[in-house]
Amino acid sequence: MKTTLFGRVRLGYVIVESSRLAEWKHFAADGLGLHIDEVSADTLALRVDDRTRRLVVQRGPAEDVVALGWELDDDAALHLALARVRDSGVSAQLHRGDEAAARGVSEYWSFTGPKRTSVELFTTPVMTERPLRMKASGFLTGVGGLGHVAISTREPESMKGFWERIFDARVSDYIEDRLSGVDLDLTFLRLNERHHSVAIVSTRGIRLNPLRTSIHHMNLQVASLDDVVDGYRRCRELGYPIANAIGQHPNDRELSFYVETPSGFEMEIGWNPIVVTEEAERHWRQATYRGISLWGHYPENLTLGVSARRFGRGLLSLTRGEFTVGAKP
Ligand SMILES: [Fe+2]
Protein backbone atom coordinates (compact mmCIF):
# COMPACT_ATOMS: atom_id res chain seq x y z
CA MET A 1 0.00 0.00 0.00
CA LYS A 2 1.36 3.41 -0.98
CA THR A 3 2.02 5.62 2.01
CA THR A 4 2.62 8.90 0.20
CA LEU A 5 0.06 11.25 -1.31
CA PHE A 6 2.61 13.06 -3.44
CA GLY A 7 1.43 12.88 -7.06
CA ARG A 8 -2.00 11.58 -5.98
CA VAL A 9 -3.55 14.98 -5.20
CA ARG A 10 -4.24 18.16 -7.17
CA LEU A 11 -6.20 21.40 -6.89
CA GLY A 12 -9.68 20.59 -8.19
CA TYR A 13 -11.89 23.60 -7.57
CA VAL A 14 -12.04 26.99 -5.86
CA ILE A 15 -15.15 28.48 -4.22
CA VAL A 16 -15.50 32.26 -4.01
CA GLU A 17 -18.15 34.04 -1.98
CA SER A 18 -19.08 37.44 -3.42
CA SER A 19 -21.91 39.93 -3.55
CA ARG A 20 -20.65 41.13 -6.95
CA LEU A 21 -21.94 38.39 -9.22
CA ALA A 22 -22.64 40.70 -12.15
CA GLU A 23 -19.09 42.06 -11.98
CA TRP A 24 -17.66 38.54 -11.68
CA LYS A 25 -19.63 37.39 -14.71
CA HIS A 26 -18.30 40.20 -16.90
CA PHE A 27 -14.77 39.88 -15.49
CA ALA A 28 -14.52 36.10 -15.88
CA ALA A 29 -16.12 35.86 -19.33
CA ASP A 30 -14.93 39.03 -21.06
CA GLY A 31 -11.70 39.68 -19.15
CA LEU A 32 -10.24 36.29 -18.24
CA GLY A 33 -11.97 34.52 -21.11
CA LEU A 34 -13.50 31.63 -19.13
CA HIS A 35 -16.66 29.66 -19.90
CA ILE A 36 -19.57 30.76 -17.71
CA ASP A 37 -22.72 28.91 -16.76
CA GLU A 38 -25.12 31.07 -14.82
CA VAL A 39 -26.74 28.25 -12.90
CA SER A 40 -28.90 30.40 -10.65
CA ALA A 41 -29.33 34.02 -9.56
CA ASP A 42 -26.89 33.26 -6.75
CA THR A 43 -24.29 31.05 -8.45
CA LEU A 44 -21.86 31.35 -11.33
CA ALA A 45 -20.13 28.16 -12.43
CA LEU A 46 -16.94 28.79 -14.38
CA ARG A 47 -15.45 26.13 -16.63
CA VAL A 48 -12.02 25.74 -18.20
CA ASP A 49 -12.13 22.06 -19.21
CA ASP A 50 -14.38 19.00 -19.20
CA ARG A 51 -15.47 19.50 -15.58
CA THR A 52 -18.87 21.08 -14.99
CA ARG A 53 -17.26 23.65 -12.70
CA ARG A 54 -13.80 24.62 -11.56
CA LEU A 55 -14.33 28.07 -10.09
CA VAL A 56 -17.66 28.74 -8.41
CA VAL A 57 -18.80 32.20 -7.35
CA GLN A 58 -21.57 32.00 -4.77
CA ARG A 59 -23.52 34.97 -3.51
CA GLY A 60 -22.42 35.83 0.02
CA PRO A 61 -20.74 38.47 2.14
CA ALA A 62 -17.16 37.15 2.43
CA GLU A 63 -15.83 38.70 -0.82
CA ASP A 64 -13.08 36.10 -0.70
CA VAL A 65 -12.05 32.55 -1.51
CA VAL A 66 -13.85 30.43 1.08
CA ALA A 67 -12.97 26.88 0.00
CA LEU A 68 -10.22 25.00 -1.84
CA GLY A 69 -11.23 21.62 -3.26
CA TRP A 70 -8.47 19.01 -3.56
CA GLU A 71 -8.92 16.00 -5.81
CA LEU A 72 -7.47 12.67 -4.69
CA ASP A 73 -6.74 9.85 -7.14
CA ASP A 74 -8.93 7.23 -5.46
CA ASP A 75 -10.53 6.10 -2.21
CA ALA A 76 -7.22 4.79 -0.85
CA ALA A 77 -5.65 8.24 -1.27
CA LEU A 78 -8.74 9.93 0.19
CA HIS A 79 -8.74 7.70 3.28
CA LEU A 80 -5.04 8.31 3.84
CA ALA A 81 -5.64 12.08 3.69
CA LEU A 82 -8.60 11.80 6.07
CA ALA A 83 -6.54 9.74 8.53
CA ARG A 84 -3.91 12.46 8.55
CA VAL A 85 -6.55 15.14 9.09
CA ARG A 86 -7.81 13.15 12.09
CA ASP A 87 -4.23 12.81 13.39
CA SER A 88 -4.01 16.61 13.29
CA GLY A 89 -6.86 16.71 15.81
CA VAL A 90 -9.37 17.96 13.24
CA SER A 91 -12.71 16.40 12.33
CA ALA A 92 -13.88 16.34 8.72
CA GLN A 93 -17.52 16.22 7.60
CA LEU A 94 -18.94 14.34 4.63
CA HIS A 95 -21.21 16.31 2.27
CA ARG A 96 -23.51 14.96 -0.44
CA GLY A 97 -26.53 16.25 -2.36
CA ASP A 98 -26.88 19.96 -3.10
CA GLU A 99 -23.62 21.00 -1.47
CA ALA A 100 -21.66 18.47 -3.54
CA ALA A 101 -23.57 19.40 -6.71
CA ALA A 102 -22.72 23.06 -6.10
CA ARG A 103 -19.04 22.08 -6.30
CA GLY A 104 -19.36 19.80 -9.32
CA VAL A 105 -18.41 16.66 -7.39
CA SER A 106 -20.30 13.53 -6.33
CA GLU A 107 -19.45 14.00 -2.63
CA TYR A 108 -16.71 15.64 -0.58
CA TRP A 109 -15.24 15.90 2.90
CA SER A 110 -14.56 19.30 4.45
CA PHE A 111 -12.66 20.65 7.42
CA THR A 112 -11.46 24.06 8.56
CA GLY A 113 -7.95 24.60 7.24
CA PRO A 114 -5.31 27.24 7.89
CA LYS A 115 -6.71 30.79 8.05
CA ARG A 116 -10.19 29.21 8.40
CA THR A 117 -10.42 28.48 4.68
CA SER A 118 -12.44 25.32 4.11
CA VAL A 119 -10.22 22.50 2.85
CA GLU A 120 -12.28 20.01 0.85
CA LEU A 121 -11.35 16.54 -0.37
CA PHE A 122 -13.01 14.60 -3.20
CA THR A 123 -12.32 11.85 -5.71
CA THR A 124 -15.10 12.07 -8.31
CA PRO A 125 -15.78 15.21 -10.33
CA VAL A 126 -18.88 15.63 -12.49
CA MET A 127 -17.80 15.75 -16.13
CA THR A 128 -19.54 17.22 -19.17
CA GLU A 129 -19.22 16.87 -22.91
CA ARG A 130 -20.84 20.23 -23.55
CA PRO A 131 -18.45 22.34 -25.64
CA LEU A 132 -16.61 25.25 -24.03
CA ARG A 133 -17.57 28.73 -25.15
CA MET A 134 -14.76 30.99 -24.08
CA LYS A 135 -12.40 33.65 -25.32
CA ALA A 136 -9.23 31.82 -24.24
CA SER A 137 -8.09 29.02 -26.58
CA GLY A 138 -7.72 26.60 -23.67
CA PHE A 139 -6.51 25.92 -20.12
CA LEU A 140 -4.12 23.24 -18.92
CA THR A 141 -5.24 21.15 -15.95
CA GLY A 142 -4.75 17.35 -16.14
CA VAL A 143 -2.62 15.56 -13.54
CA GLY A 144 -1.25 18.90 -12.29
CA GLY A 145 -4.75 20.12 -11.52
CA LEU A 146 -6.15 23.62 -11.63
CA GLY A 147 -3.27 26.11 -11.41
CA HIS A 148 -2.16 27.19 -7.96
CA VAL A 149 -2.96 29.41 -5.00
CA ALA A 150 -0.59 31.80 -3.22
CA ILE A 151 -1.42 32.27 0.45
CA SER A 152 -0.08 35.08 2.63
CA THR A 153 0.48 34.06 6.22
CA ARG A 154 1.87 35.20 9.53
CA GLU A 155 2.51 31.55 10.42
CA PRO A 156 4.62 30.27 7.50
CA GLU A 157 6.19 27.33 9.38
CA SER A 158 2.80 26.04 10.49
CA MET A 159 1.33 26.63 7.01
CA LYS A 160 4.17 24.72 5.31
CA GLY A 161 3.89 21.93 7.89
CA PHE A 162 0.18 21.60 7.17
CA TRP A 163 0.61 20.91 3.44
CA GLU A 164 3.58 18.62 4.09
CA ARG A 165 1.76 16.65 6.76
CA ILE A 166 -1.58 16.22 4.96
CA PHE A 167 -0.47 15.92 1.32
CA ASP A 168 3.30 15.15 1.40
CA ALA A 169 4.04 18.48 -0.28
CA ARG A 170 7.64 18.93 -1.46
CA VAL A 171 9.47 22.24 -1.55
CA SER A 172 10.27 23.15 -5.16
CA ASP A 173 12.24 26.29 -4.31
CA TYR A 174 12.28 29.60 -2.48
CA ILE A 175 12.23 33.26 -3.55
CA GLU A 176 13.37 36.22 -1.48
CA ASP A 177 12.34 39.73 -2.46
CA ARG A 178 11.94 43.19 -1.05
CA LEU A 179 8.75 45.07 -1.94
CA SER A 180 7.86 48.54 -0.65
CA GLY A 181 10.63 48.29 1.95
CA VAL A 182 9.39 44.94 3.32
CA ASP A 183 11.43 41.71 3.07
CA LEU A 184 9.35 38.83 1.70
CA ASP A 185 9.95 35.09 1.78
CA LEU A 186 8.12 32.81 -0.63
CA THR A 187 8.07 29.01 -0.43
CA PHE A 188 6.78 27.02 -3.41
CA LEU A 189 5.20 23.65 -2.65
CA ARG A 190 4.43 20.98 -5.20
CA LEU A 191 1.95 18.18 -4.70
CA ASN A 192 2.45 16.58 -8.12
CA GLU A 193 4.30 17.43 -11.31
CA ARG A 194 3.00 21.03 -11.26
CA HIS A 195 5.90 23.20 -10.06
CA HIS A 196 3.70 24.53 -7.27
CA SER A 197 0.08 24.10 -6.26
CA VAL A 198 0.55 26.21 -3.14
CA ALA A 199 2.88 29.18 -2.61
CA ILE A 200 3.36 30.58 0.88
CA VAL A 201 4.15 34.28 1.24
CA SER A 202 5.36 35.82 4.50
CA THR A 203 7.24 38.88 5.71
CA ARG A 204 10.62 38.45 7.33
CA GLY A 205 11.21 39.69 10.86
CA ILE A 206 7.96 41.11 12.14
CA ARG A 207 5.26 38.94 10.59
CA LEU A 208 2.65 41.09 8.86
CA ASN A 209 -0.24 40.18 6.61
CA PRO A 210 -1.49 43.20 4.72
CA LEU A 211 -4.16 41.29 2.77
CA ARG A 212 -7.87 41.24 3.59
CA THR A 213 -8.45 38.14 1.47
CA SER A 214 -7.38 34.61 2.42
CA ILE A 215 -5.22 34.22 -0.68
CA HIS A 216 -3.02 36.71 -2.51
CA HIS A 217 -3.83 35.18 -5.88
CA MET A 218 -4.94 32.12 -7.72
CA ASN A 219 -3.38 31.05 -10.99
CA LEU A 220 -4.85 29.53 -14.11
CA GLN A 221 -2.61 28.09 -16.80
CA VAL A 222 -3.60 29.01 -20.34
CA ALA A 223 -2.73 27.01 -23.44
CA SER A 224 -0.76 29.59 -25.41
CA LEU A 225 1.30 32.74 -25.17
CA ASP A 226 -1.40 34.48 -27.22
CA ASP A 227 -3.88 33.65 -24.43
CA VAL A 228 -1.70 35.57 -21.95
CA VAL A 229 -1.29 38.53 -24.28
CA ASP A 230 -4.95 38.61 -25.33
CA GLY A 231 -6.15 38.20 -21.73
CA TYR A 232 -3.91 41.04 -20.59
CA ARG A 233 -5.15 43.29 -23.39
CA ARG A 234 -8.82 42.45 -22.73
CA CYS A 235 -8.52 43.10 -18.98
CA ARG A 236 -6.69 46.35 -19.61
CA GLU A 237 -9.17 47.58 -22.23
CA LEU A 238 -12.09 46.73 -19.94
CA GLY A 239 -10.47 48.75 -17.17
CA TYR A 240 -9.77 45.94 -14.69
CA PRO A 241 -6.92 46.87 -12.35
CA ILE A 242 -3.75 45.18 -13.61
CA ALA A 243 -1.74 44.41 -10.48
CA ASN A 244 1.28 43.29 -12.49
CA ALA A 245 1.75 43.53 -16.25
CA ILE A 246 3.19 40.59 -18.20
CA GLY A 247 6.46 39.24 -16.82
CA GLN A 248 8.26 36.02 -15.98
CA HIS A 249 9.04 34.28 -12.72
CA PRO A 250 12.58 32.96 -12.20
CA ASN A 251 11.66 29.60 -10.68
CA ASP A 252 8.81 28.06 -12.69
CA ARG A 253 9.63 30.30 -15.71
CA GLU A 254 5.91 30.99 -16.18
CA LEU A 255 4.96 34.02 -18.28
CA SER A 256 2.02 35.72 -16.64
CA PHE A 257 0.09 38.81 -15.66
CA TYR A 258 -1.94 39.58 -12.53
CA VAL A 259 -5.32 41.27 -12.49
CA GLU A 260 -7.46 42.17 -9.48
CA THR A 261 -10.72 40.21 -9.28
CA PRO A 262 -14.00 41.87 -8.22
CA SER A 263 -13.46 40.27 -4.78
CA GLY A 264 -10.08 41.91 -4.25
CA PHE A 265 -7.68 38.98 -4.50
CA GLU A 266 -5.72 38.67 -7.71
CA MET A 267 -5.92 36.24 -10.63
CA GLU A 268 -2.69 35.24 -12.37
CA ILE A 269 -3.06 34.10 -15.96
CA GLY A 270 0.09 32.24 -16.94
CA TRP A 271 1.62 30.14 -19.68
CA ASN A 272 4.27 27.46 -19.93
CA PRO A 273 5.50 26.85 -16.37
CA ILE A 274 8.12 24.11 -16.12
CA VAL A 275 6.87 20.66 -15.21
CA VAL A 276 8.73 18.69 -12.56
CA THR A 277 8.61 15.27 -14.18
CA GLU A 278 9.89 12.14 -12.41
CA GLU A 279 13.09 12.49 -14.45
CA ALA A 280 13.48 16.18 -13.47
CA GLU A 281 12.71 15.23 -9.87
CA ARG A 282 15.80 12.98 -9.74
CA HIS A 283 18.08 15.96 -10.41
CA TRP A 284 16.00 18.58 -8.60
CA ARG A 285 17.86 21.17 -6.54
CA GLN A 286 15.98 23.40 -4.11
CA ALA A 287 17.23 26.78 -5.30
CA THR A 288 16.66 30.13 -3.62
CA TYR A 289 16.02 32.91 -6.12
CA ARG A 290 16.42 36.62 -5.47
CA GLY A 291 13.49 38.58 -6.86
CA ILE A 292 9.98 37.45 -7.75
CA SER A 293 10.40 38.26 -11.44
CA LEU A 294 13.12 37.77 -14.02
CA TRP A 295 11.65 40.65 -16.00
CA GLY A 296 8.40 42.59 -16.26
CA HIS A 297 5.48 42.17 -13.85
CA TYR A 298 5.50 45.94 -13.43
CA PRO A 299 2.74 47.17 -11.10
CA GLU A 300 0.27 49.20 -13.15
CA ASN A 301 -2.37 50.06 -10.60
CA LEU A 302 -0.65 50.26 -7.24
CA THR A 303 -1.88 53.68 -6.21
CA LEU A 304 -0.85 55.47 -3.04
CA GLY A 305 -4.29 54.67 -1.60
CA VAL A 306 -3.83 50.93 -2.10
CA SER A 307 -0.34 51.03 -0.54
CA ALA A 308 -1.59 52.99 2.45
CA ARG A 309 -4.55 50.63 2.96
CA ARG A 310 -2.26 47.58 2.80
CA PHE A 311 0.21 49.17 5.21
CA GLY A 312 -2.61 49.89 7.65
CA ARG A 313 -3.93 46.32 7.38
CA GLY A 314 -0.41 44.97 7.83
CA LEU A 315 -0.11 46.81 11.14
CA LEU A 316 -3.60 45.73 12.17
CA SER A 317 -2.72 42.09 11.48
CA LEU A 318 -0.23 42.29 14.36
CA THR A 319 -3.11 42.55 16.77
CA ARG A 320 -4.90 39.43 15.49
CA GLY A 321 -3.95 35.79 15.76
CA GLU A 322 -4.03 33.58 12.68
CA PHE A 323 -5.91 30.28 12.75
CA THR A 324 -3.55 27.36 12.27
CA VAL A 325 -4.05 23.61 12.02
CA GLY A 326 -1.39 21.90 14.07
CA ALA A 327 -0.18 18.35 14.55
CA LYS A 328 -1.69 16.50 17.48
CA PRO A 329 0.66 17.01 20.47
FE1 LIG B 1 1.54 32.55 -8.95
XYZ file of C-alpha atoms and ligand atoms in Angstrom:
330
model
C 0.000 0.000 0.000
C 1.356 3.406 -0.978
C 2.016 5.624 2.008
C 2.624 8.905 0.199
C 0.064 11.248 -1.307
C 2.614 13.061 -3.444
C 1.426 12.880 -7.063
C -2.002 11.580 -5.983
C -3.550 14.978 -5.201
C -4.236 18.163 -7.172
C -6.195 21.399 -6.893
C -9.680 20.593 -8.188
C -11.891 23.604 -7.567
C -12.044 26.986 -5.861
C -15.145 28.480 -4.225
C -15.501 32.258 -4.008
C -18.147 34.039 -1.980
C -19.075 37.444 -3.415
C -21.906 39.930 -3.546
C -20.648 41.128 -6.945
C -21.937 38.390 -9.217
C -22.642 40.703 -12.154
C -19.087 42.060 -11.984
C -17.660 38.543 -11.680
C -19.634 37.394 -14.708
C -18.303 40.200 -16.905
C -14.771 39.884 -15.490
C -14.515 36.099 -15.878
C -16.120 35.862 -19.326
C -14.935 39.025 -21.059
C -11.704 39.677 -19.152
C -10.243 36.289 -18.242
C -11.969 34.518 -21.112
C -13.497 31.627 -19.133
C -16.662 29.664 -19.902
C -19.570 30.762 -17.712
C -22.719 28.911 -16.763
C -25.119 31.075 -14.824
C -26.739 28.253 -12.897
C -28.901 30.402 -10.646
C -29.326 34.015 -9.560
C -26.887 33.264 -6.745
C -24.294 31.055 -8.449
C -21.857 31.351 -11.333
C -20.129 28.158 -12.427
C -16.942 28.793 -14.383
C -15.453 26.125 -16.629
C -12.025 25.743 -18.200
C -12.126 22.064 -19.214
C -14.384 18.996 -19.203
C -15.467 19.496 -15.584
C -18.870 21.079 -14.987
C -17.261 23.650 -12.696
C -13.800 24.619 -11.559
C -14.335 28.073 -10.092
C -17.663 28.736 -8.415
C -18.798 32.198 -7.353
C -21.569 31.997 -4.770
C -23.519 34.974 -3.506
C -22.419 35.835 0.017
C -20.744 38.469 2.140
C -17.155 37.148 2.427
C -15.830 38.702 -0.821
C -13.077 36.099 -0.704
C -12.046 32.548 -1.514
C -13.851 30.433 1.075
C -12.968 26.882 -0.001
C -10.225 25.004 -1.838
C -11.226 21.618 -3.264
C -8.466 19.011 -3.555
C -8.923 15.998 -5.809
C -7.470 12.670 -4.688
C -6.740 9.849 -7.143
C -8.934 7.230 -5.464
C -10.532 6.105 -2.210
C -7.219 4.786 -0.853
C -5.646 8.237 -1.268
C -8.740 9.927 0.186
C -8.744 7.702 3.275
C -5.041 8.307 3.836
C -5.638 12.081 3.688
C -8.602 11.804 6.069
C -6.543 9.739 8.531
C -3.912 12.463 8.551
C -6.552 15.145 9.091
C -7.806 13.146 12.092
C -4.235 12.811 13.392
C -4.012 16.605 13.289
C -6.856 16.713 15.807
C -9.372 17.965 13.244
C -12.708 16.399 12.330
C -13.879 16.344 8.721
C -17.516 16.224 7.598
C -18.943 14.335 4.634
C -21.215 16.311 2.267
C -23.512 14.960 -0.445
C -26.526 16.245 -2.364
C -26.884 19.957 -3.105
C -23.616 20.999 -1.470
C -21.655 18.471 -3.542
C -23.566 19.400 -6.708
C -22.720 23.061 -6.098
C -19.035 22.075 -6.303
C -19.358 19.802 -9.324
C -18.407 16.656 -7.389
C -20.300 13.525 -6.331
C -19.452 14.004 -2.630
C -16.709 15.640 -0.577
C -15.238 15.896 2.900
C -14.563 19.301 4.453
C -12.660 20.651 7.418
C -11.463 24.060 8.561
C -7.952 24.595 7.240
C -5.312 27.237 7.888
C -6.714 30.792 8.052
C -10.187 29.209 8.402
C -10.419 28.478 4.681
C -12.441 25.321 4.106
C -10.218 22.501 2.850
C -12.280 20.010 0.855
C -11.352 16.537 -0.374
C -13.012 14.603 -3.202
C -12.324 11.850 -5.708
C -15.095 12.067 -8.310
C -15.779 15.206 -10.328
C -18.883 15.632 -12.486
C -17.798 15.750 -16.130
C -19.539 17.216 -19.166
C -19.225 16.869 -22.907
C -20.836 20.229 -23.548
C -18.450 22.342 -25.644
C -16.607 25.246 -24.034
C -17.574 28.731 -25.152
C -14.765 30.991 -24.076
C -12.401 33.653 -25.317
C -9.228 31.820 -24.245
C -8.093 29.024 -26.578
C -7.721 26.603 -23.667
C -6.511 25.924 -20.122
C -4.119 23.241 -18.916
C -5.245 21.148 -15.948
C -4.754 17.351 -16.140
C -2.621 15.559 -13.541
C -1.252 18.898 -12.295
C -4.752 20.123 -11.522
C -6.153 23.617 -11.632
C -3.266 26.109 -11.412
C -2.159 27.191 -7.959
C -2.964 29.413 -5.005
C -0.593 31.803 -3.220
C -1.423 32.267 0.451
C -0.082 35.085 2.627
C 0.480 34.061 6.217
C 1.867 35.197 9.530
C 2.508 31.547 10.423
C 4.624 30.267 7.503
C 6.186 27.332 9.378
C 2.802 26.044 10.489
C 1.332 26.630 7.014
C 4.168 24.717 5.311
C 3.887 21.933 7.889
C 0.179 21.598 7.170
C 0.606 20.908 3.443
C 3.582 18.622 4.087
C 1.761 16.648 6.758
C -1.575 16.225 4.965
C -0.467 15.918 1.318
C 3.302 15.148 1.403
C 4.038 18.480 -0.276
C 7.636 18.925 -1.460
C 9.470 22.236 -1.554
C 10.273 23.153 -5.157
C 12.240 26.289 -4.306
C 12.276 29.604 -2.482
C 12.226 33.255 -3.548
C 13.365 36.216 -1.482
C 12.341 39.726 -2.460
C 11.942 43.193 -1.049
C 8.754 45.068 -1.938
C 7.856 48.537 -0.652
C 10.627 48.294 1.948
C 9.389 44.942 3.319
C 11.434 41.713 3.065
C 9.354 38.834 1.705
C 9.952 35.089 1.779
C 8.122 32.807 -0.631
C 8.072 29.012 -0.433
C 6.780 27.019 -3.414
C 5.200 23.654 -2.651
C 4.432 20.980 -5.201
C 1.946 18.178 -4.704
C 2.449 16.580 -8.117
C 4.298 17.435 -11.313
C 3.001 21.027 -11.261
C 5.903 23.201 -10.057
C 3.699 24.528 -7.269
C 0.083 24.097 -6.258
C 0.553 26.215 -3.136
C 2.883 29.175 -2.615
C 3.356 30.579 0.879
C 4.153 34.278 1.243
C 5.359 35.823 4.502
C 7.237 38.880 5.707
C 10.622 38.450 7.328
C 11.207 39.693 10.858
C 7.955 41.114 12.141
C 5.264 38.938 10.594
C 2.652 41.091 8.861
C -0.239 40.183 6.613
C -1.495 43.203 4.723
C -4.155 41.291 2.767
C -7.870 41.244 3.590
C -8.448 38.139 1.472
C -7.382 34.609 2.423
C -5.225 34.222 -0.684
C -3.022 36.709 -2.513
C -3.826 35.180 -5.882
C -4.937 32.121 -7.718
C -3.385 31.050 -10.986
C -4.855 29.527 -14.114
C -2.607 28.088 -16.800
C -3.600 29.009 -20.343
C -2.727 27.007 -23.437
C -0.758 29.586 -25.412
C 1.301 32.736 -25.171
C -1.399 34.475 -27.221
C -3.877 33.651 -24.433
C -1.700 35.572 -21.946
C -1.293 38.531 -24.281
C -4.951 38.613 -25.334
C -6.152 38.204 -21.727
C -3.914 41.041 -20.594
C -5.147 43.294 -23.387
C -8.822 42.450 -22.734
C -8.517 43.099 -18.982
C -6.687 46.345 -19.614
C -9.169 47.579 -22.228
C -12.089 46.728 -19.937
C -10.471 48.754 -17.170
C -9.771 45.940 -14.688
C -6.917 46.865 -12.346
C -3.755 45.183 -13.609
C -1.744 44.411 -10.483
C 1.283 43.289 -12.491
C 1.750 43.530 -16.250
C 3.190 40.587 -18.205
C 6.461 39.243 -16.818
C 8.257 36.017 -15.983
C 9.040 34.276 -12.717
C 12.584 32.965 -12.198
C 11.658 29.603 -10.680
C 8.807 28.063 -12.690
C 9.626 30.301 -15.706
C 5.912 30.988 -16.180
C 4.961 34.022 -18.276
C 2.016 35.723 -16.639
C 0.088 38.813 -15.663
C -1.939 39.576 -12.535
C -5.320 41.271 -12.488
C -7.456 42.171 -9.483
C -10.724 40.215 -9.283
C -14.003 41.865 -8.222
C -13.464 40.269 -4.776
C -10.081 41.909 -4.247
C -7.684 38.976 -4.501
C -5.723 38.668 -7.713
C -5.918 36.240 -10.626
C -2.692 35.238 -12.373
C -3.057 34.103 -15.958
C 0.088 32.236 -16.942
C 1.617 30.142 -19.676
C 4.266 27.460 -19.928
C 5.500 26.851 -16.373
C 8.119 24.114 -16.122
C 6.865 20.660 -15.209
C 8.734 18.687 -12.559
C 8.607 15.272 -14.175
C 9.891 12.143 -12.414
C 13.089 12.490 -14.447
C 13.482 16.177 -13.467
C 12.710 15.225 -9.869
C 15.795 12.978 -9.740
C 18.083 15.956 -10.412
C 16.004 18.576 -8.601
C 17.863 21.167 -6.542
C 15.980 23.398 -4.113
C 17.231 26.780 -5.305
C 16.657 30.131 -3.618
C 16.025 32.909 -6.118
C 16.422 36.624 -5.475
C 13.487 38.581 -6.856
C 9.980 37.452 -7.752
C 10.399 38.264 -11.443
C 13.125 37.775 -14.025
C 11.646 40.645 -16.000
C 8.397 42.586 -16.257
C 5.483 42.167 -13.850
C 5.498 45.938 -13.432
C 2.745 47.171 -11.103
C 0.273 49.200 -13.150
C -2.371 50.055 -10.600
C -0.649 50.262 -7.238
C -1.880 53.682 -6.208
C -0.849 55.474 -3.041
C -4.288 54.673 -1.601
C -3.831 50.926 -2.104
C -0.340 51.030 -0.545
C -1.590 52.990 2.449
C -4.547 50.630 2.965
C -2.259 47.579 2.803
C 0.208 49.171 5.214
C -2.606 49.887 7.650
C -3.928 46.318 7.376
C -0.405 44.967 7.835
C -0.107 46.815 11.137
C -3.601 45.733 12.169
C -2.721 42.091 11.483
C -0.226 42.286 14.360
C -3.114 42.553 16.775
C -4.899 39.429 15.488
C -3.955 35.788 15.762
C -4.025 33.583 12.682
C -5.907 30.285 12.751
C -3.549 27.356 12.270
C -4.052 23.611 12.017
C -1.391 21.904 14.071
C -0.179 18.346 14.547
C -1.693 16.500 17.481
C 0.662 17.006 20.466
Fe 1.538 32.554 -8.947
